mmCIF file of C-alpha atoms and ligand atoms in Angstrom:
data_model
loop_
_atom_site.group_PDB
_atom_site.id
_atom_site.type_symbol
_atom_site.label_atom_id
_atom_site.label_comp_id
_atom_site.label_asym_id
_atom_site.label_seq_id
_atom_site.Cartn_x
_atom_site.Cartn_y
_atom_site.Cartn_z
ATOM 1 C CA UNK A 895 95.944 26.615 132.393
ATOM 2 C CA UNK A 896 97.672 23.720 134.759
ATOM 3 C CA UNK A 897 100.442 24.433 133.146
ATOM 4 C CA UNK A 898 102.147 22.934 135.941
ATOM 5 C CA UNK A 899 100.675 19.618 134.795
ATOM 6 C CA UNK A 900 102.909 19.234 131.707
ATOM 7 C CA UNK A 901 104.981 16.859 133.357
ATOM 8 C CA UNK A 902 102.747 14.740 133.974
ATOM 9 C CA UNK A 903 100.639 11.932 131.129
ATOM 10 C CA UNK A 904 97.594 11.877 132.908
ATOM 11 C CA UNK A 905 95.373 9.163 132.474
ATOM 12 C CA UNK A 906 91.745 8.947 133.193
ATOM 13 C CA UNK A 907 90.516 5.064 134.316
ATOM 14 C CA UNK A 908 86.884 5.263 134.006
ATOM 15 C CA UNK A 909 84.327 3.328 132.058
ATOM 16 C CA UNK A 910 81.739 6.123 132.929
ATOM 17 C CA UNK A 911 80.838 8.514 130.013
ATOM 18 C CA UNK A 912 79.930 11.126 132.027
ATOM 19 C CA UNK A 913 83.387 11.347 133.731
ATOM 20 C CA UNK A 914 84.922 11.364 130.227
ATOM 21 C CA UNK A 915 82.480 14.528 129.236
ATOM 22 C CA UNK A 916 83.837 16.130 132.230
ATOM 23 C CA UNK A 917 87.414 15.780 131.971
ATOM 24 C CA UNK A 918 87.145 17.015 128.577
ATOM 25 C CA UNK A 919 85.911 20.344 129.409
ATOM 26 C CA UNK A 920 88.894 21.125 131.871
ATOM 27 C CA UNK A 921 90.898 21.434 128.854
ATOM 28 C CA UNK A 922 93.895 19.421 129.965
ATOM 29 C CA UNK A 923 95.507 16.724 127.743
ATOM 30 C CA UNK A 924 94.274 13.389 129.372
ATOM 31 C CA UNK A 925 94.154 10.461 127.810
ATOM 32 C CA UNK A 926 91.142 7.771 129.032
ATOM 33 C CA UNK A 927 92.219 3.602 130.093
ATOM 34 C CA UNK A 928 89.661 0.876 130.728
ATOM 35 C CA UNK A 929 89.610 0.006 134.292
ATOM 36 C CA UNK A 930 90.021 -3.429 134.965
ATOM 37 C CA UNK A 931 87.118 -5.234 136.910
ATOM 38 C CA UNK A 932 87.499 -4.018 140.455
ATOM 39 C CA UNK A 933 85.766 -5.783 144.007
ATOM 40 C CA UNK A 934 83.894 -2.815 145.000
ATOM 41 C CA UNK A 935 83.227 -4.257 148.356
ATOM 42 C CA UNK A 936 84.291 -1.987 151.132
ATOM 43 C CA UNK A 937 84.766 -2.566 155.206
ATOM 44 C CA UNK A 938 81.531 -2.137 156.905
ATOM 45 C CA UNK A 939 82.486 -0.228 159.228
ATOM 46 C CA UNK A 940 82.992 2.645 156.413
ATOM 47 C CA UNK A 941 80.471 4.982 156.840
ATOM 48 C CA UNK A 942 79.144 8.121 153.777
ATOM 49 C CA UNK A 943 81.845 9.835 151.953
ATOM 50 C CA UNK A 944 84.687 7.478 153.259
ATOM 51 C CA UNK A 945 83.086 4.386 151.027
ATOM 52 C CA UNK A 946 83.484 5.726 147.809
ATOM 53 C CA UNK A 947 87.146 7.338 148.896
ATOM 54 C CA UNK A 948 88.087 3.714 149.667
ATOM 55 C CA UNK A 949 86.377 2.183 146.217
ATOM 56 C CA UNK A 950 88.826 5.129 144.237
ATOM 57 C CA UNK A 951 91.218 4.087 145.866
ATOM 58 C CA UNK A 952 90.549 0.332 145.069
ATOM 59 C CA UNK A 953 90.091 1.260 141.952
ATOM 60 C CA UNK A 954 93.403 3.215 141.513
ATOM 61 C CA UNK A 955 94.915 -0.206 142.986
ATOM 62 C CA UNK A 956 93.821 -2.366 140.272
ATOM 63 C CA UNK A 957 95.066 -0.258 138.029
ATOM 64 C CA UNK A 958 98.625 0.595 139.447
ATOM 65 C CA UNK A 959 100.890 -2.243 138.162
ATOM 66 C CA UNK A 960 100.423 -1.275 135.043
ATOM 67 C CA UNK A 961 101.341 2.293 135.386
ATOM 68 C CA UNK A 962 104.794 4.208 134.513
ATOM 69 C CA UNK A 963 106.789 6.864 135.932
ATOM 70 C CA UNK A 964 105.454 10.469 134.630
ATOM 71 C CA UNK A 965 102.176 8.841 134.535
ATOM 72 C CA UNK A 966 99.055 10.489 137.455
ATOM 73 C CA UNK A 967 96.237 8.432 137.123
ATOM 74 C CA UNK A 968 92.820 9.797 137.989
ATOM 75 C CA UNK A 969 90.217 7.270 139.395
ATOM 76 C CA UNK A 970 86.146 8.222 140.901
ATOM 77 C CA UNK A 971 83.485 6.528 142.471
ATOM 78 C CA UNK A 972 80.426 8.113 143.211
ATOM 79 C CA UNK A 973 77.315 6.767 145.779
ATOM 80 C CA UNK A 974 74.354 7.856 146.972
ATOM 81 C CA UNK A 975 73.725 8.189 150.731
ATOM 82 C CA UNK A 976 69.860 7.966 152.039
ATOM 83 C CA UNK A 977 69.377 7.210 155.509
ATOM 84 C CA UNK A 978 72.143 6.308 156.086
ATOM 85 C CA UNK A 979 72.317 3.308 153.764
ATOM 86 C CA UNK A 980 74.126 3.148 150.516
ATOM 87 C CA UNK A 981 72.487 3.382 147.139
ATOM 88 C CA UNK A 982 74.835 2.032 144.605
ATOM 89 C CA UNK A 983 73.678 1.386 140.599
ATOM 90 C CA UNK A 984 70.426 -0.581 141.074
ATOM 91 C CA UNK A 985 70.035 -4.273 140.649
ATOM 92 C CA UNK A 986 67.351 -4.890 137.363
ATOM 93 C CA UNK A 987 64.555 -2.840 136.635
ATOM 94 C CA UNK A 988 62.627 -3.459 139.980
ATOM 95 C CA UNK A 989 65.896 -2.610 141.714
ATOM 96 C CA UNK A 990 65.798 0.454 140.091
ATOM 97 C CA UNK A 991 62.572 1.309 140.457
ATOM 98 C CA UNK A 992 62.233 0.627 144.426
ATOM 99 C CA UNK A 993 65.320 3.604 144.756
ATOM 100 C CA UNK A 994 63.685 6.348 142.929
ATOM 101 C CA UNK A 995 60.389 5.272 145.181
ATOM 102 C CA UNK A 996 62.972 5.700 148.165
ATOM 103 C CA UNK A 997 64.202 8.695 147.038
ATOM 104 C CA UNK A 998 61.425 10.448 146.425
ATOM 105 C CA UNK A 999 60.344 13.509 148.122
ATOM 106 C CA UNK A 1000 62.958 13.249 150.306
ATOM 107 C CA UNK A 1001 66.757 14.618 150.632
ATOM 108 C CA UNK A 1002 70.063 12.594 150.376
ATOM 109 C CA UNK A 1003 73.475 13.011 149.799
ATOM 110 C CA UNK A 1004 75.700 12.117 146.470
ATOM 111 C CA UNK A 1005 79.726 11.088 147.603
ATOM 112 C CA UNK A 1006 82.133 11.052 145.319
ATOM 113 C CA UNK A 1007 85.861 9.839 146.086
ATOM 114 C CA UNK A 1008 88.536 11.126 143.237
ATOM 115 C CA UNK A 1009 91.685 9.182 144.183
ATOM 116 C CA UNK A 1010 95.126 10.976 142.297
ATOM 117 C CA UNK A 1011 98.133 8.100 142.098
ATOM 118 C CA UNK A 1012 101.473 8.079 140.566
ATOM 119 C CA UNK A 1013 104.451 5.726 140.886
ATOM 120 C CA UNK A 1014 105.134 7.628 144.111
ATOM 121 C CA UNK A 1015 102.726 8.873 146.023
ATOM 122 C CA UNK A 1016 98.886 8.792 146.702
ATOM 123 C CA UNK A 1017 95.811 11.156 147.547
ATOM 124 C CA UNK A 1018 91.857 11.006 147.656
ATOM 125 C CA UNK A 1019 89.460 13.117 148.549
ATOM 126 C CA UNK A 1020 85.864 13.511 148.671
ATOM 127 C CA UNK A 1021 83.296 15.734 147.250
ATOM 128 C CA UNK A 1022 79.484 16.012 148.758
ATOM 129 C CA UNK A 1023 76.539 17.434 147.139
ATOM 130 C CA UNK A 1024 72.879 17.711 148.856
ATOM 131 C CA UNK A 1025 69.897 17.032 146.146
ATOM 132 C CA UNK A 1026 66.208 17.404 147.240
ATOM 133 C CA UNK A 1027 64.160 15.301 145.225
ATOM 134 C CA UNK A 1028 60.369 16.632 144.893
ATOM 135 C CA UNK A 1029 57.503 13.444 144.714
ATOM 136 C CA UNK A 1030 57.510 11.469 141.604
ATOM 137 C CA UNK A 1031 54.449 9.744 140.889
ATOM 138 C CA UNK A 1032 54.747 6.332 139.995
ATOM 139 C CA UNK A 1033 54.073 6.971 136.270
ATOM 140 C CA UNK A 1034 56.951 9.534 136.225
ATOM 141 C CA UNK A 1035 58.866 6.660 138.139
ATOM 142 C CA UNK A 1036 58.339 4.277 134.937
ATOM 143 C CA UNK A 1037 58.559 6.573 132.447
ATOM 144 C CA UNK A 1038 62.125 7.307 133.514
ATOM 145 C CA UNK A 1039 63.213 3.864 134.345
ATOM 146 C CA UNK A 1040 61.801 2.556 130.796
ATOM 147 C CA UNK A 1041 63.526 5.436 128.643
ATOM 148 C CA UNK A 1042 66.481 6.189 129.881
ATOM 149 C CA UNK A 1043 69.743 4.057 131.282
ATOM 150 C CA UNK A 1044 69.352 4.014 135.277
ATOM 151 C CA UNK A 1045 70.948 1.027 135.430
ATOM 152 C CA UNK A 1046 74.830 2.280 135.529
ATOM 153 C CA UNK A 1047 73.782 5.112 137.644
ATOM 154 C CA UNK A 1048 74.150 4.952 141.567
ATOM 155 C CA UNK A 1049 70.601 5.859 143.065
ATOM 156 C CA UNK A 1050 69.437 4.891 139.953
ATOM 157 C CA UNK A 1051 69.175 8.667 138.446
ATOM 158 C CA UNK A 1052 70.812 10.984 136.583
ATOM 159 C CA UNK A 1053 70.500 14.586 137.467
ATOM 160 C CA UNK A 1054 71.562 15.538 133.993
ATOM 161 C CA UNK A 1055 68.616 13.752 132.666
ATOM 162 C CA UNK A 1056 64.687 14.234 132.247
ATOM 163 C CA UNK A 1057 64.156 13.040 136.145
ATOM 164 C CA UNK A 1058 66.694 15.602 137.017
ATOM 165 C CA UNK A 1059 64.990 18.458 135.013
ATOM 166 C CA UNK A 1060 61.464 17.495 136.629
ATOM 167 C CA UNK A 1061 62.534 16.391 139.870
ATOM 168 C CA UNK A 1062 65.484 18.092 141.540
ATOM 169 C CA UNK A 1063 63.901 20.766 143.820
ATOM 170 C CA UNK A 1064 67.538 21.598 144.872
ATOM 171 C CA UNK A 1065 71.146 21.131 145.045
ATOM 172 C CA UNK A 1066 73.449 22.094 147.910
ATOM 173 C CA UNK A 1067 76.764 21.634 146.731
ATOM 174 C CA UNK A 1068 78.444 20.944 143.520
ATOM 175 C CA UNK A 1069 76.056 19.621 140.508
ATOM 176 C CA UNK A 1070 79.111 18.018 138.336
ATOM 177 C CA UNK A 1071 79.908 15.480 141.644
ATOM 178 C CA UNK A 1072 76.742 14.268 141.528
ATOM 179 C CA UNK A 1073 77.041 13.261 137.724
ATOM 180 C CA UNK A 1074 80.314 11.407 138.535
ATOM 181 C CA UNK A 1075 83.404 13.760 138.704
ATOM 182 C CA UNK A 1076 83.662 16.883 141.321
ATOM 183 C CA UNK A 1077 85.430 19.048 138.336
ATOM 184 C CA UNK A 1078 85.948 22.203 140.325
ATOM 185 C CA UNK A 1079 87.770 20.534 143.764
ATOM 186 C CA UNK A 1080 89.690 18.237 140.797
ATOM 187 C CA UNK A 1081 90.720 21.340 139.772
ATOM 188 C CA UNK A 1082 91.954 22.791 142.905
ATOM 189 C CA UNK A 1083 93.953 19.212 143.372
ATOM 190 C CA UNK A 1084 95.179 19.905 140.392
ATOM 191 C CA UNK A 1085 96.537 23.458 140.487
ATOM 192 C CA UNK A 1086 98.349 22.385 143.421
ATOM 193 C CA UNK A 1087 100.341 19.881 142.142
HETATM 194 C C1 TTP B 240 73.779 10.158 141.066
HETATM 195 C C2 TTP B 240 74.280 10.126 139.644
HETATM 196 C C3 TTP B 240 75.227 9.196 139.241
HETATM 197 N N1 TTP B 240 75.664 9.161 137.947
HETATM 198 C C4 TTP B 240 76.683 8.178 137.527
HETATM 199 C C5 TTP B 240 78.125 8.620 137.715
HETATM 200 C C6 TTP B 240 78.864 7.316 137.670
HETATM 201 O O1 TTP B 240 79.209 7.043 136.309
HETATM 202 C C7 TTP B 240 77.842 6.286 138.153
HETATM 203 C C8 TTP B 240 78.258 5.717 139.485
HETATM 204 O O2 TTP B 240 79.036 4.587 139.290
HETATM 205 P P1 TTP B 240 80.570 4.469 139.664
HETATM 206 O O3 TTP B 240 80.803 3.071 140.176
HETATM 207 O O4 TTP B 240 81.006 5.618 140.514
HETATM 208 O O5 TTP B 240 81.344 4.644 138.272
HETATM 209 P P2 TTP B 240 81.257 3.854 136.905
HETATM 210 O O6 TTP B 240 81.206 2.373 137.140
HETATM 211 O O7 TTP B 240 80.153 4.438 136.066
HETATM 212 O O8 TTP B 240 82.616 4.248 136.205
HETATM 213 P P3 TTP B 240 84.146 3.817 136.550
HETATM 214 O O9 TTP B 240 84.597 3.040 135.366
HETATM 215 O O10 TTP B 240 84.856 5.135 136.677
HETATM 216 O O11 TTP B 240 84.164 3.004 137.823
HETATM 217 O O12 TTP B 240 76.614 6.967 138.275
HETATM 218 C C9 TTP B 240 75.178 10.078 137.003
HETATM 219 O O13 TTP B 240 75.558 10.061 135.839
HETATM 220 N N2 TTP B 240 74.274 11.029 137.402
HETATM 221 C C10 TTP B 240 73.785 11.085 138.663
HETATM 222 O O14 TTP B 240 72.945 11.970 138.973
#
């Protein structure tokens, strides 16, 4: 399948595992790059899915000089909205802690910006997911913080993990954006290319 991206070396700039695991199940030849430290500062008056749109983008930026022609680079960044704040990967264990407590028996939103860049031209778009998270206790709380990696995750979850098993009542939208990577839209970005 994609056959139509054969012309392309496409390169995946991610430091995120779970963005790896995902490209690698769409069965196209990718190779994966470092990305290079990026400000992910953003304009305040950005609001929901256009902040992590802008960070691909930034991210795709820092990466650009080094690119050649033939080469579409794939860049992602993926935030959780509550309340209209931003919950990016938590700050320490307390950090972490005080966003599951936030997040917790309520519903928010997960963003994720995939930004597609070649020599030539330029594209993001934006993926959104709906997750309703049931009431964790404060034991479950710790037990997830102090066993698993929270700390590289925005909102301080993972819904492919234990917290997500016991405490994702439901998901509106696609499951693989909130882990990092809407697979299915990439797909469709893809195909038309
Ligand atoms: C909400 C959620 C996020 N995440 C992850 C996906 C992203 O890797 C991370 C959000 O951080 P990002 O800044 O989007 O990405 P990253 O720093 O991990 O990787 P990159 O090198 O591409 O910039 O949180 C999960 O794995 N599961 C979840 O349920």
């Amino acid at each position: 399948m994609l056959d139509n991206l054969n012309k392309y070396q496409i390169i995946l700039a991610s430091n995120s595992p779970r963005r790896k695991e995902l490209m690698s199940g769409l069965g196209v030849d990718y190779v994966v790059r470092t990305l290079p430290d990026v400000d992910e500062s953003y304009p305040d008056t950005l609001v929901g899915a256009e902040i992590p749109e802008y960070i691909a983008r930034e991210k795709a930026d820092a990466y650009r000089t080094m690119m050649k022609p033939g080469e579409l680079l794939i860049t992602a960044d993926t935030i959780v909205w509550l309340d209209g704040k931003v919950l990016g990967k938590p700050e320490g264990r307390e950090g972490a802690i005080e966003m599951l407590r936030a997040l917790s028996g309520k519903s928010h939103q997960v963003f994720t910006g995939v930004c597609l860049t070649t020599t030539e031209w330029q594209k993001s778009f934006t993926a959104s997911s709906e997750v309703l998270f049931d009431v964790l206790s404060e034991d479950e709380i710790l037990y997830y913080v102090d066993r698993y990696q929270p700390m590289d995750k925005a909102g301080a979850y993972g819904v492919q993990e234990w917290i997500g098993y016991i405490g994702v009542k439901s998901i509106s939208g696609s499951f693989y954006n909130i882990m990092g990577l809407p697979i299915q839209k990439l797909y469709g970005e893809l195909k038309k290319l």
